[in-house]
Amino acid sequence: MVSTPSPSLAADAPARRDAEATKAAILRAARHLLARHPHADITLKAIADRAGVSAPLVLKYFGNKDTLFARVMSFELDVTALLDAPLDELGRHMVRHLLVSQRDQGADPILRIVFAPLHGEQGDILRTNFRTQVSERLAERLTGPDAGLRAELAVSTLLGLGVMYGIARGTHLRGAEVEDIVERYAPAVQAQLA
C-alpha cells in the first residue's frame, strides 16, 4: 500500500529552488568575485558560498568554471542597462547606474575588466568582450569626430569612479549621496559623449 503525504507534511517540505533565480545569484556572485579577484584565484566553492548554494549546483547549472566565466565575461546584459538613456542624459544615467549597482547589488556593471589577467586566454576574452560590447557599442551611439576615442575616455572616467567607489572604497565618496556624486561627476562623462 502506497501512502500519500498528509497536507501538513507537504507544507513542511523545503521550497523548490527557482532555477532562474539561482542561476542569477550564481552569476552575480561570480561577477562580484571577478570584479575583486583575478580569475585564477576564484574557486567554485567561493562562488557557491557567495551565492548561497552548493558547488555541485553551480556545476549543474553551468557545467564547469570555464562555461560560467564565459557568461560572466560577457558585458552584454550589463551594457544594455548602462546605456539605456537618451544621449543627452547618458552621462548622468551611466554614473547613477554604476553607483547604484555598486551600492545595492555589490557589483559594478563594468569593473571586472580591471582584473583582467595581462596574459592568457581569459584576459584576452575579457578585453575583447569589453572593447566590443562596451566601448565600441557606446561609440556607435555617438556622433561627430573621434567617437571611438570619446567613448573610451567616457568609459575610462566611469572605471575610475568604479575603482574609487567599489575597490578603494573612498570614505568621502561612499559617504556622499548618489545624486550629489551624479551632479558632480556626470558632466565629466557627458563632456566626452556630446
PDB file of C-alpha atoms in Angstrom:
ATOM      1  CA  MET A   1       0.000   0.000   0.000  1.00  0.00           C
ATOM      2  CA  VAL A   2       1.393   3.384  -1.019  1.00  0.00           C
ATOM      3  CA  SER A   3       0.797   6.196   1.386  1.00  0.00           C
ATOM      4  CA  THR A   4       0.378   9.785   0.291  1.00  0.00           C
ATOM      5  CA  PRO A   5       1.840  12.563   2.376  1.00  0.00           C
ATOM      6  CA  SER A   6      -0.596  14.426   4.512  1.00  0.00           C
ATOM      7  CA  PRO A   7      -1.193  18.080   3.626  1.00  0.00           C
ATOM      8  CA  SER A   8       0.688  19.197   6.733  1.00  0.00           C
ATOM      9  CA  LEU A   9       3.796  17.210   5.711  1.00  0.00           C
ATOM     10  CA  ALA A  10       3.706  18.608   2.177  1.00  0.00           C
ATOM     11  CA  ALA A  11       3.569  22.130   3.581  1.00  0.00           C
ATOM     12  CA  ASP A  12       6.668  21.403   5.671  1.00  0.00           C
ATOM     13  CA  ALA A  13       8.707  20.233   2.648  1.00  0.00           C
ATOM     14  CA  PRO A  14      11.501  22.588   1.629  1.00  0.00           C
ATOM     15  CA  ALA A  15      10.553  25.058  -1.058  1.00  0.00           C
ATOM     16  CA  ARG A  16      11.821  24.165  -4.505  1.00  0.00           C
ATOM     17  CA  ARG A  17      14.600  26.380  -5.723  1.00  0.00           C
ATOM     18  CA  ASP A  18      13.721  28.731  -8.572  1.00  0.00           C
ATOM     19  CA  ALA A  19      16.224  27.743 -11.267  1.00  0.00           C
ATOM     20  CA  GLU A  20      16.402  31.170 -12.928  1.00  0.00           C
ATOM     21  CA  ALA A  21      16.814  32.981  -9.599  1.00  0.00           C
ATOM     22  CA  THR A  22      19.528  30.519  -8.612  1.00  0.00           C
ATOM     23  CA  LYS A  23      21.379  30.984 -11.906  1.00  0.00           C
ATOM     24  CA  ALA A  24      21.134  34.758 -11.485  1.00  0.00           C
ATOM     25  CA  ALA A  25      22.514  34.520  -7.934  1.00  0.00           C
ATOM     26  CA  ILE A  26      25.436  32.401  -9.157  1.00  0.00           C
ATOM     27  CA  LEU A  27      26.196  34.867 -11.952  1.00  0.00           C
ATOM     28  CA  ARG A  28      26.005  37.808  -9.522  1.00  0.00           C
ATOM     29  CA  ALA A  29      28.365  36.024  -7.147  1.00  0.00           C
ATOM     30  CA  ALA A  30      30.846  35.216  -9.903  1.00  0.00           C
ATOM     31  CA  ARG A  31      30.712  38.802 -11.225  1.00  0.00           C
ATOM     32  CA  HIS A  32      31.217  40.178  -7.737  1.00  0.00           C
ATOM     33  CA  LEU A  33      34.248  37.967  -7.208  1.00  0.00           C
ATOM     34  CA  LEU A  34      35.688  38.655 -10.660  1.00  0.00           C
ATOM     35  CA  ALA A  35      35.411  42.391 -10.006  1.00  0.00           C
ATOM     36  CA  ARG A  36      37.630  41.914  -6.958  1.00  0.00           C
ATOM     37  CA  HIS A  37      39.931  38.962  -7.648  1.00  0.00           C
ATOM     38  CA  PRO A  38      41.901  37.521 -10.544  1.00  0.00           C
ATOM     39  CA  HIS A  39      40.071  34.762 -12.416  1.00  0.00           C
ATOM     40  CA  ALA A  40      42.632  32.106 -11.445  1.00  0.00           C
ATOM     41  CA  ASP A  41      42.098  32.804  -7.727  1.00  0.00           C
ATOM     42  CA  ILE A  42      38.317  32.278  -7.794  1.00  0.00           C
ATOM     43  CA  THR A  43      37.082  28.812  -6.839  1.00  0.00           C
ATOM     44  CA  LEU A  44      33.702  27.231  -7.474  1.00  0.00           C
ATOM     45  CA  LYS A  45      33.347  26.914  -3.706  1.00  0.00           C
ATOM     46  CA  ALA A  46      33.835  30.664  -3.271  1.00  0.00           C
ATOM     47  CA  ILE A  47      31.203  31.356  -5.933  1.00  0.00           C
ATOM     48  CA  ALA A  48      28.796  28.844  -4.379  1.00  0.00           C
ATOM     49  CA  ASP A  49      29.309  30.249  -0.884  1.00  0.00           C
ATOM     50  CA  ARG A  50      28.666  33.812  -2.051  1.00  0.00           C
ATOM     51  CA  ALA A  51      25.553  32.698  -3.981  1.00  0.00           C
ATOM     52  CA  GLY A  52      24.240  30.651  -1.046  1.00  0.00           C
ATOM     53  CA  VAL A  53      24.250  27.384  -2.999  1.00  0.00           C
ATOM     54  CA  SER A  54      26.387  24.261  -3.184  1.00  0.00           C
ATOM     55  CA  ALA A  55      29.310  23.871  -5.592  1.00  0.00           C
ATOM     56  CA  PRO A  56      27.590  20.876  -7.273  1.00  0.00           C
ATOM     57  CA  LEU A  57      24.614  23.148  -8.014  1.00  0.00           C
ATOM     58  CA  VAL A  58      26.938  25.599  -9.766  1.00  0.00           C
ATOM     59  CA  LEU A  59      28.187  22.701 -11.881  1.00  0.00           C
ATOM     60  CA  LYS A  60      24.626  21.537 -12.559  1.00  0.00           C
ATOM     61  CA  TYR A  61      23.633  24.917 -13.996  1.00  0.00           C
ATOM     62  CA  PHE A  62      26.859  25.891 -15.768  1.00  0.00           C
ATOM     63  CA  GLY A  63      28.765  22.653 -16.371  1.00  0.00           C
ATOM     64  CA  ASN A  64      32.178  23.935 -15.335  1.00  0.00           C
ATOM     65  CA  LYS A  65      34.069  27.034 -14.263  1.00  0.00           C
ATOM     66  CA  ASP A  66      35.029  27.958 -17.838  1.00  0.00           C
ATOM     67  CA  THR A  67      31.418  27.928 -19.037  1.00  0.00           C
ATOM     68  CA  LEU A  68      30.330  30.005 -16.052  1.00  0.00           C
ATOM     69  CA  PHE A  69      33.081  32.537 -16.626  1.00  0.00           C
ATOM     70  CA  ALA A  70      32.309  32.751 -20.339  1.00  0.00           C
ATOM     71  CA  ARG A  71      28.907  34.095 -19.256  1.00  0.00           C
ATOM     72  CA  VAL A  72      30.447  36.323 -16.589  1.00  0.00           C
ATOM     73  CA  MET A  73      32.962  37.732 -19.051  1.00  0.00           C
ATOM     74  CA  SER A  74      30.192  38.950 -21.303  1.00  0.00           C
ATOM     75  CA  PHE A  75      29.138  42.547 -20.745  1.00  0.00           C
ATOM     76  CA  GLU A  76      26.053  42.366 -22.999  1.00  0.00           C
ATOM     77  CA  LEU A  77      23.319  42.477 -20.343  1.00  0.00           C
ATOM     78  CA  ASP A  78      25.177  44.972 -18.185  1.00  0.00           C
ATOM     79  CA  VAL A  79      25.803  47.344 -21.058  1.00  0.00           C
ATOM     80  CA  THR A  80      22.191  47.249 -22.168  1.00  0.00           C
ATOM     81  CA  ALA A  81      21.211  48.700 -18.783  1.00  0.00           C
ATOM     82  CA  LEU A  82      24.248  51.012 -18.623  1.00  0.00           C
ATOM     83  CA  LEU A  83      23.436  52.639 -21.974  1.00  0.00           C
ATOM     84  CA  ASP A  84      19.656  52.759 -21.532  1.00  0.00           C
ATOM     85  CA  ALA A  85      19.152  56.531 -21.740  1.00  0.00           C
ATOM     86  CA  PRO A  86      18.923  59.223 -24.401  1.00  0.00           C
ATOM     87  CA  LEU A  87      22.337  60.561 -25.450  1.00  0.00           C
ATOM     88  CA  ASP A  88      21.798  63.964 -23.824  1.00  0.00           C
ATOM     89  CA  GLU A  89      21.191  62.259 -20.431  1.00  0.00           C
ATOM     90  CA  LEU A  90      23.542  59.325 -20.875  1.00  0.00           C
ATOM     91  CA  GLY A  91      26.402  60.618 -18.703  1.00  0.00           C
ATOM     92  CA  ARG A  92      24.094  61.116 -15.719  1.00  0.00           C
ATOM     93  CA  HIS A  93      22.470  57.741 -16.292  1.00  0.00           C
ATOM     94  CA  MET A  94      25.791  55.899 -16.580  1.00  0.00           C
ATOM     95  CA  VAL A  95      27.193  57.428 -13.384  1.00  0.00           C
ATOM     96  CA  ARG A  96      23.979  56.758 -11.442  1.00  0.00           C
ATOM     97  CA  HIS A  97      23.710  53.200 -12.764  1.00  0.00           C
ATOM     98  CA  LEU A  98      27.310  52.420 -11.825  1.00  0.00           C
ATOM     99  CA  LEU A  99      26.903  53.771  -8.269  1.00  0.00           C
ATOM    100  CA  VAL A 100      23.510  52.182  -7.634  1.00  0.00           C
ATOM    101  CA  SER A 101      24.762  48.825  -8.934  1.00  0.00           C
ATOM    102  CA  GLN A 102      27.688  49.024  -6.511  1.00  0.00           C
ATOM    103  CA  ARG A 103      25.599  50.186  -3.574  1.00  0.00           C
ATOM    104  CA  ASP A 104      22.541  47.980  -3.997  1.00  0.00           C
ATOM    105  CA  GLN A 105      23.890  44.872  -5.735  1.00  0.00           C
ATOM    106  CA  GLY A 106      27.550  44.912  -4.745  1.00  0.00           C
ATOM    107  CA  ALA A 107      28.543  44.571  -8.391  1.00  0.00           C
ATOM    108  CA  ASP A 108      29.736  47.150 -10.850  1.00  0.00           C
ATOM    109  CA  PRO A 109      28.491  46.580 -14.407  1.00  0.00           C
ATOM    110  CA  ILE A 110      31.953  47.073 -15.959  1.00  0.00           C
ATOM    111  CA  LEU A 111      34.548  46.978 -13.160  1.00  0.00           C
ATOM    112  CA  ARG A 112      35.530  43.340 -13.693  1.00  0.00           C
ATOM    113  CA  ILE A 113      37.709  44.485 -16.615  1.00  0.00           C
ATOM    114  CA  VAL A 114      40.126  45.906 -14.034  1.00  0.00           C
ATOM    115  CA  PHE A 115      41.052  42.367 -13.004  1.00  0.00           C
ATOM    116  CA  ALA A 116      41.603  41.001 -16.498  1.00  0.00           C
ATOM    117  CA  PRO A 117      44.820  38.989 -16.430  1.00  0.00           C
ATOM    118  CA  LEU A 118      47.538  40.577 -18.547  1.00  0.00           C
ATOM    119  CA  HIS A 119      48.340  37.265 -20.240  1.00  0.00           C
ATOM    120  CA  GLY A 120      46.332  34.219 -21.186  1.00  0.00           C
ATOM    121  CA  GLU A 121      43.078  33.297 -22.821  1.00  0.00           C
ATOM    122  CA  GLN A 122      40.771  34.535 -20.035  1.00  0.00           C
ATOM    123  CA  GLY A 123      42.278  38.014 -20.134  1.00  0.00           C
ATOM    124  CA  ASP A 124      42.086  38.122 -23.915  1.00  0.00           C
ATOM    125  CA  ILE A 125      38.416  37.130 -23.844  1.00  0.00           C
ATOM    126  CA  LEU A 126      37.538  39.705 -21.200  1.00  0.00           C
ATOM    127  CA  ARG A 127      39.385  42.522 -23.010  1.00  0.00           C
ATOM    128  CA  THR A 128      37.859  41.641 -26.385  1.00  0.00           C
ATOM    129  CA  ASN A 129      34.370  41.492 -24.905  1.00  0.00           C
ATOM    130  CA  PHE A 130      34.922  44.781 -23.119  1.00  0.00           C
ATOM    131  CA  ARG A 131      36.080  46.543 -26.281  1.00  0.00           C
ATOM    132  CA  THR A 132      33.311  45.206 -28.500  1.00  0.00           C
ATOM    133  CA  GLN A 133      30.431  45.129 -26.028  1.00  0.00           C
ATOM    134  CA  VAL A 134      31.180  48.315 -24.058  1.00  0.00           C
ATOM    135  CA  SER A 135      33.482  50.818 -25.788  1.00  0.00           C
ATOM    136  CA  GLU A 136      32.513  50.083 -29.400  1.00  0.00           C
ATOM    137  CA  ARG A 137      28.813  49.842 -28.576  1.00  0.00           C
ATOM    138  CA  LEU A 138      28.970  53.238 -26.885  1.00  0.00           C
ATOM    139  CA  ALA A 139      30.950  54.685 -29.819  1.00  0.00           C
ATOM    140  CA  GLU A 140      28.187  53.557 -32.204  1.00  0.00           C
ATOM    141  CA  ARG A 141      25.766  55.839 -30.364  1.00  0.00           C
ATOM    142  CA  LEU A 142      27.983  58.911 -30.614  1.00  0.00           C
ATOM    143  CA  THR A 143      28.019  61.422 -33.448  1.00  0.00           C
ATOM    144  CA  GLY A 144      30.795  63.726 -34.533  1.00  0.00           C
ATOM    145  CA  PRO A 145      34.542  63.259 -34.740  1.00  0.00           C
ATOM    146  CA  ASP A 146      36.616  60.802 -32.717  1.00  0.00           C
ATOM    147  CA  ALA A 147      33.613  58.776 -31.500  1.00  0.00           C
ATOM    148  CA  GLY A 148      35.810  55.791 -30.578  1.00  0.00           C
ATOM    149  CA  LEU A 149      38.251  57.909 -28.592  1.00  0.00           C
ATOM    150  CA  ARG A 150      35.456  59.788 -26.832  1.00  0.00           C
ATOM    151  CA  ALA A 151      33.701  56.528 -25.946  1.00  0.00           C
ATOM    152  CA  GLU A 152      36.910  55.102 -24.457  1.00  0.00           C
ATOM    153  CA  LEU A 153      37.509  58.296 -22.482  1.00  0.00           C
ATOM    154  CA  ALA A 154      33.950  58.240 -21.111  1.00  0.00           C
ATOM    155  CA  VAL A 155      34.288  54.577 -20.121  1.00  0.00           C
ATOM    156  CA  SER A 156      37.686  55.171 -18.514  1.00  0.00           C
ATOM    157  CA  THR A 157      36.177  58.014 -16.491  1.00  0.00           C
ATOM    158  CA  LEU A 158      33.492  55.618 -15.262  1.00  0.00           C
ATOM    159  CA  LEU A 159      36.082  52.967 -14.432  1.00  0.00           C
ATOM    160  CA  GLY A 160      37.960  55.478 -12.276  1.00  0.00           C
ATOM    161  CA  LEU A 161      34.793  56.195 -10.328  1.00  0.00           C
ATOM    162  CA  GLY A 162      34.057  52.479 -10.024  1.00  0.00           C
ATOM    163  CA  VAL A 163      37.541  51.770  -8.667  1.00  0.00           C
ATOM    164  CA  MET A 164      37.395  54.567  -6.119  1.00  0.00           C
ATOM    165  CA  TYR A 165      33.845  53.716  -5.024  1.00  0.00           C
ATOM    166  CA  GLY A 166      33.940  49.927  -5.171  1.00  0.00           C
ATOM    167  CA  ILE A 167      37.545  48.865  -4.609  1.00  0.00           C
ATOM    168  CA  ALA A 168      39.369  51.694  -2.827  1.00  0.00           C
ATOM    169  CA  ARG A 169      36.098  52.450  -1.008  1.00  0.00           C
ATOM    170  CA  GLY A 170      36.847  56.145  -0.634  1.00  0.00           C
ATOM    171  CA  THR A 171      35.186  57.157   2.615  1.00  0.00           C
ATOM    172  CA  HIS A 172      34.071  60.588   1.412  1.00  0.00           C
ATOM    173  CA  LEU A 173      32.792  59.193  -1.860  1.00  0.00           C
ATOM    174  CA  ARG A 174      30.908  56.348  -0.207  1.00  0.00           C
ATOM    175  CA  GLY A 175      29.533  58.732   2.410  1.00  0.00           C
ATOM    176  CA  ALA A 176      28.068  61.086  -0.204  1.00  0.00           C
ATOM    177  CA  GLU A 177      24.572  60.820  -1.602  1.00  0.00           C
ATOM    178  CA  VAL A 178      24.392  59.175  -5.027  1.00  0.00           C
ATOM    179  CA  GLU A 179      22.662  62.197  -6.567  1.00  0.00           C
ATOM    180  CA  ASP A 180      25.376  64.521  -5.240  1.00  0.00           C
ATOM    181  CA  ILE A 181      28.031  62.376  -6.929  1.00  0.00           C
ATOM    182  CA  VAL A 182      25.962  62.278 -10.125  1.00  0.00           C
ATOM    183  CA  GLU A 183      25.738  66.088 -10.148  1.00  0.00           C
ATOM    184  CA  ARG A 184      29.484  66.467  -9.679  1.00  0.00           C
ATOM    185  CA  TYR A 185      30.771  63.601 -11.847  1.00  0.00           C
ATOM    186  CA  ALA A 186      28.321  63.176 -14.718  1.00  0.00           C
ATOM    187  CA  PRO A 187      29.436  66.372 -16.541  1.00  0.00           C
ATOM    188  CA  ALA A 188      32.926  64.855 -16.982  1.00  0.00           C
ATOM    189  CA  VAL A 189      31.417  61.747 -18.587  1.00  0.00           C
ATOM    190  CA  GLN A 190      28.878  63.725 -20.635  1.00  0.00           C
ATOM    191  CA  ALA A 191      31.611  66.019 -21.988  1.00  0.00           C
ATOM    192  CA  GLN A 192      33.021  63.054 -23.905  1.00  0.00           C
ATOM    193  CA  LEU A 193      29.614  61.948 -25.165  1.00  0.00           C
ATOM    194  CA  ALA A 194      28.382  65.297 -26.500  1.00  0.00           C
TER     195      ALA A 194
END
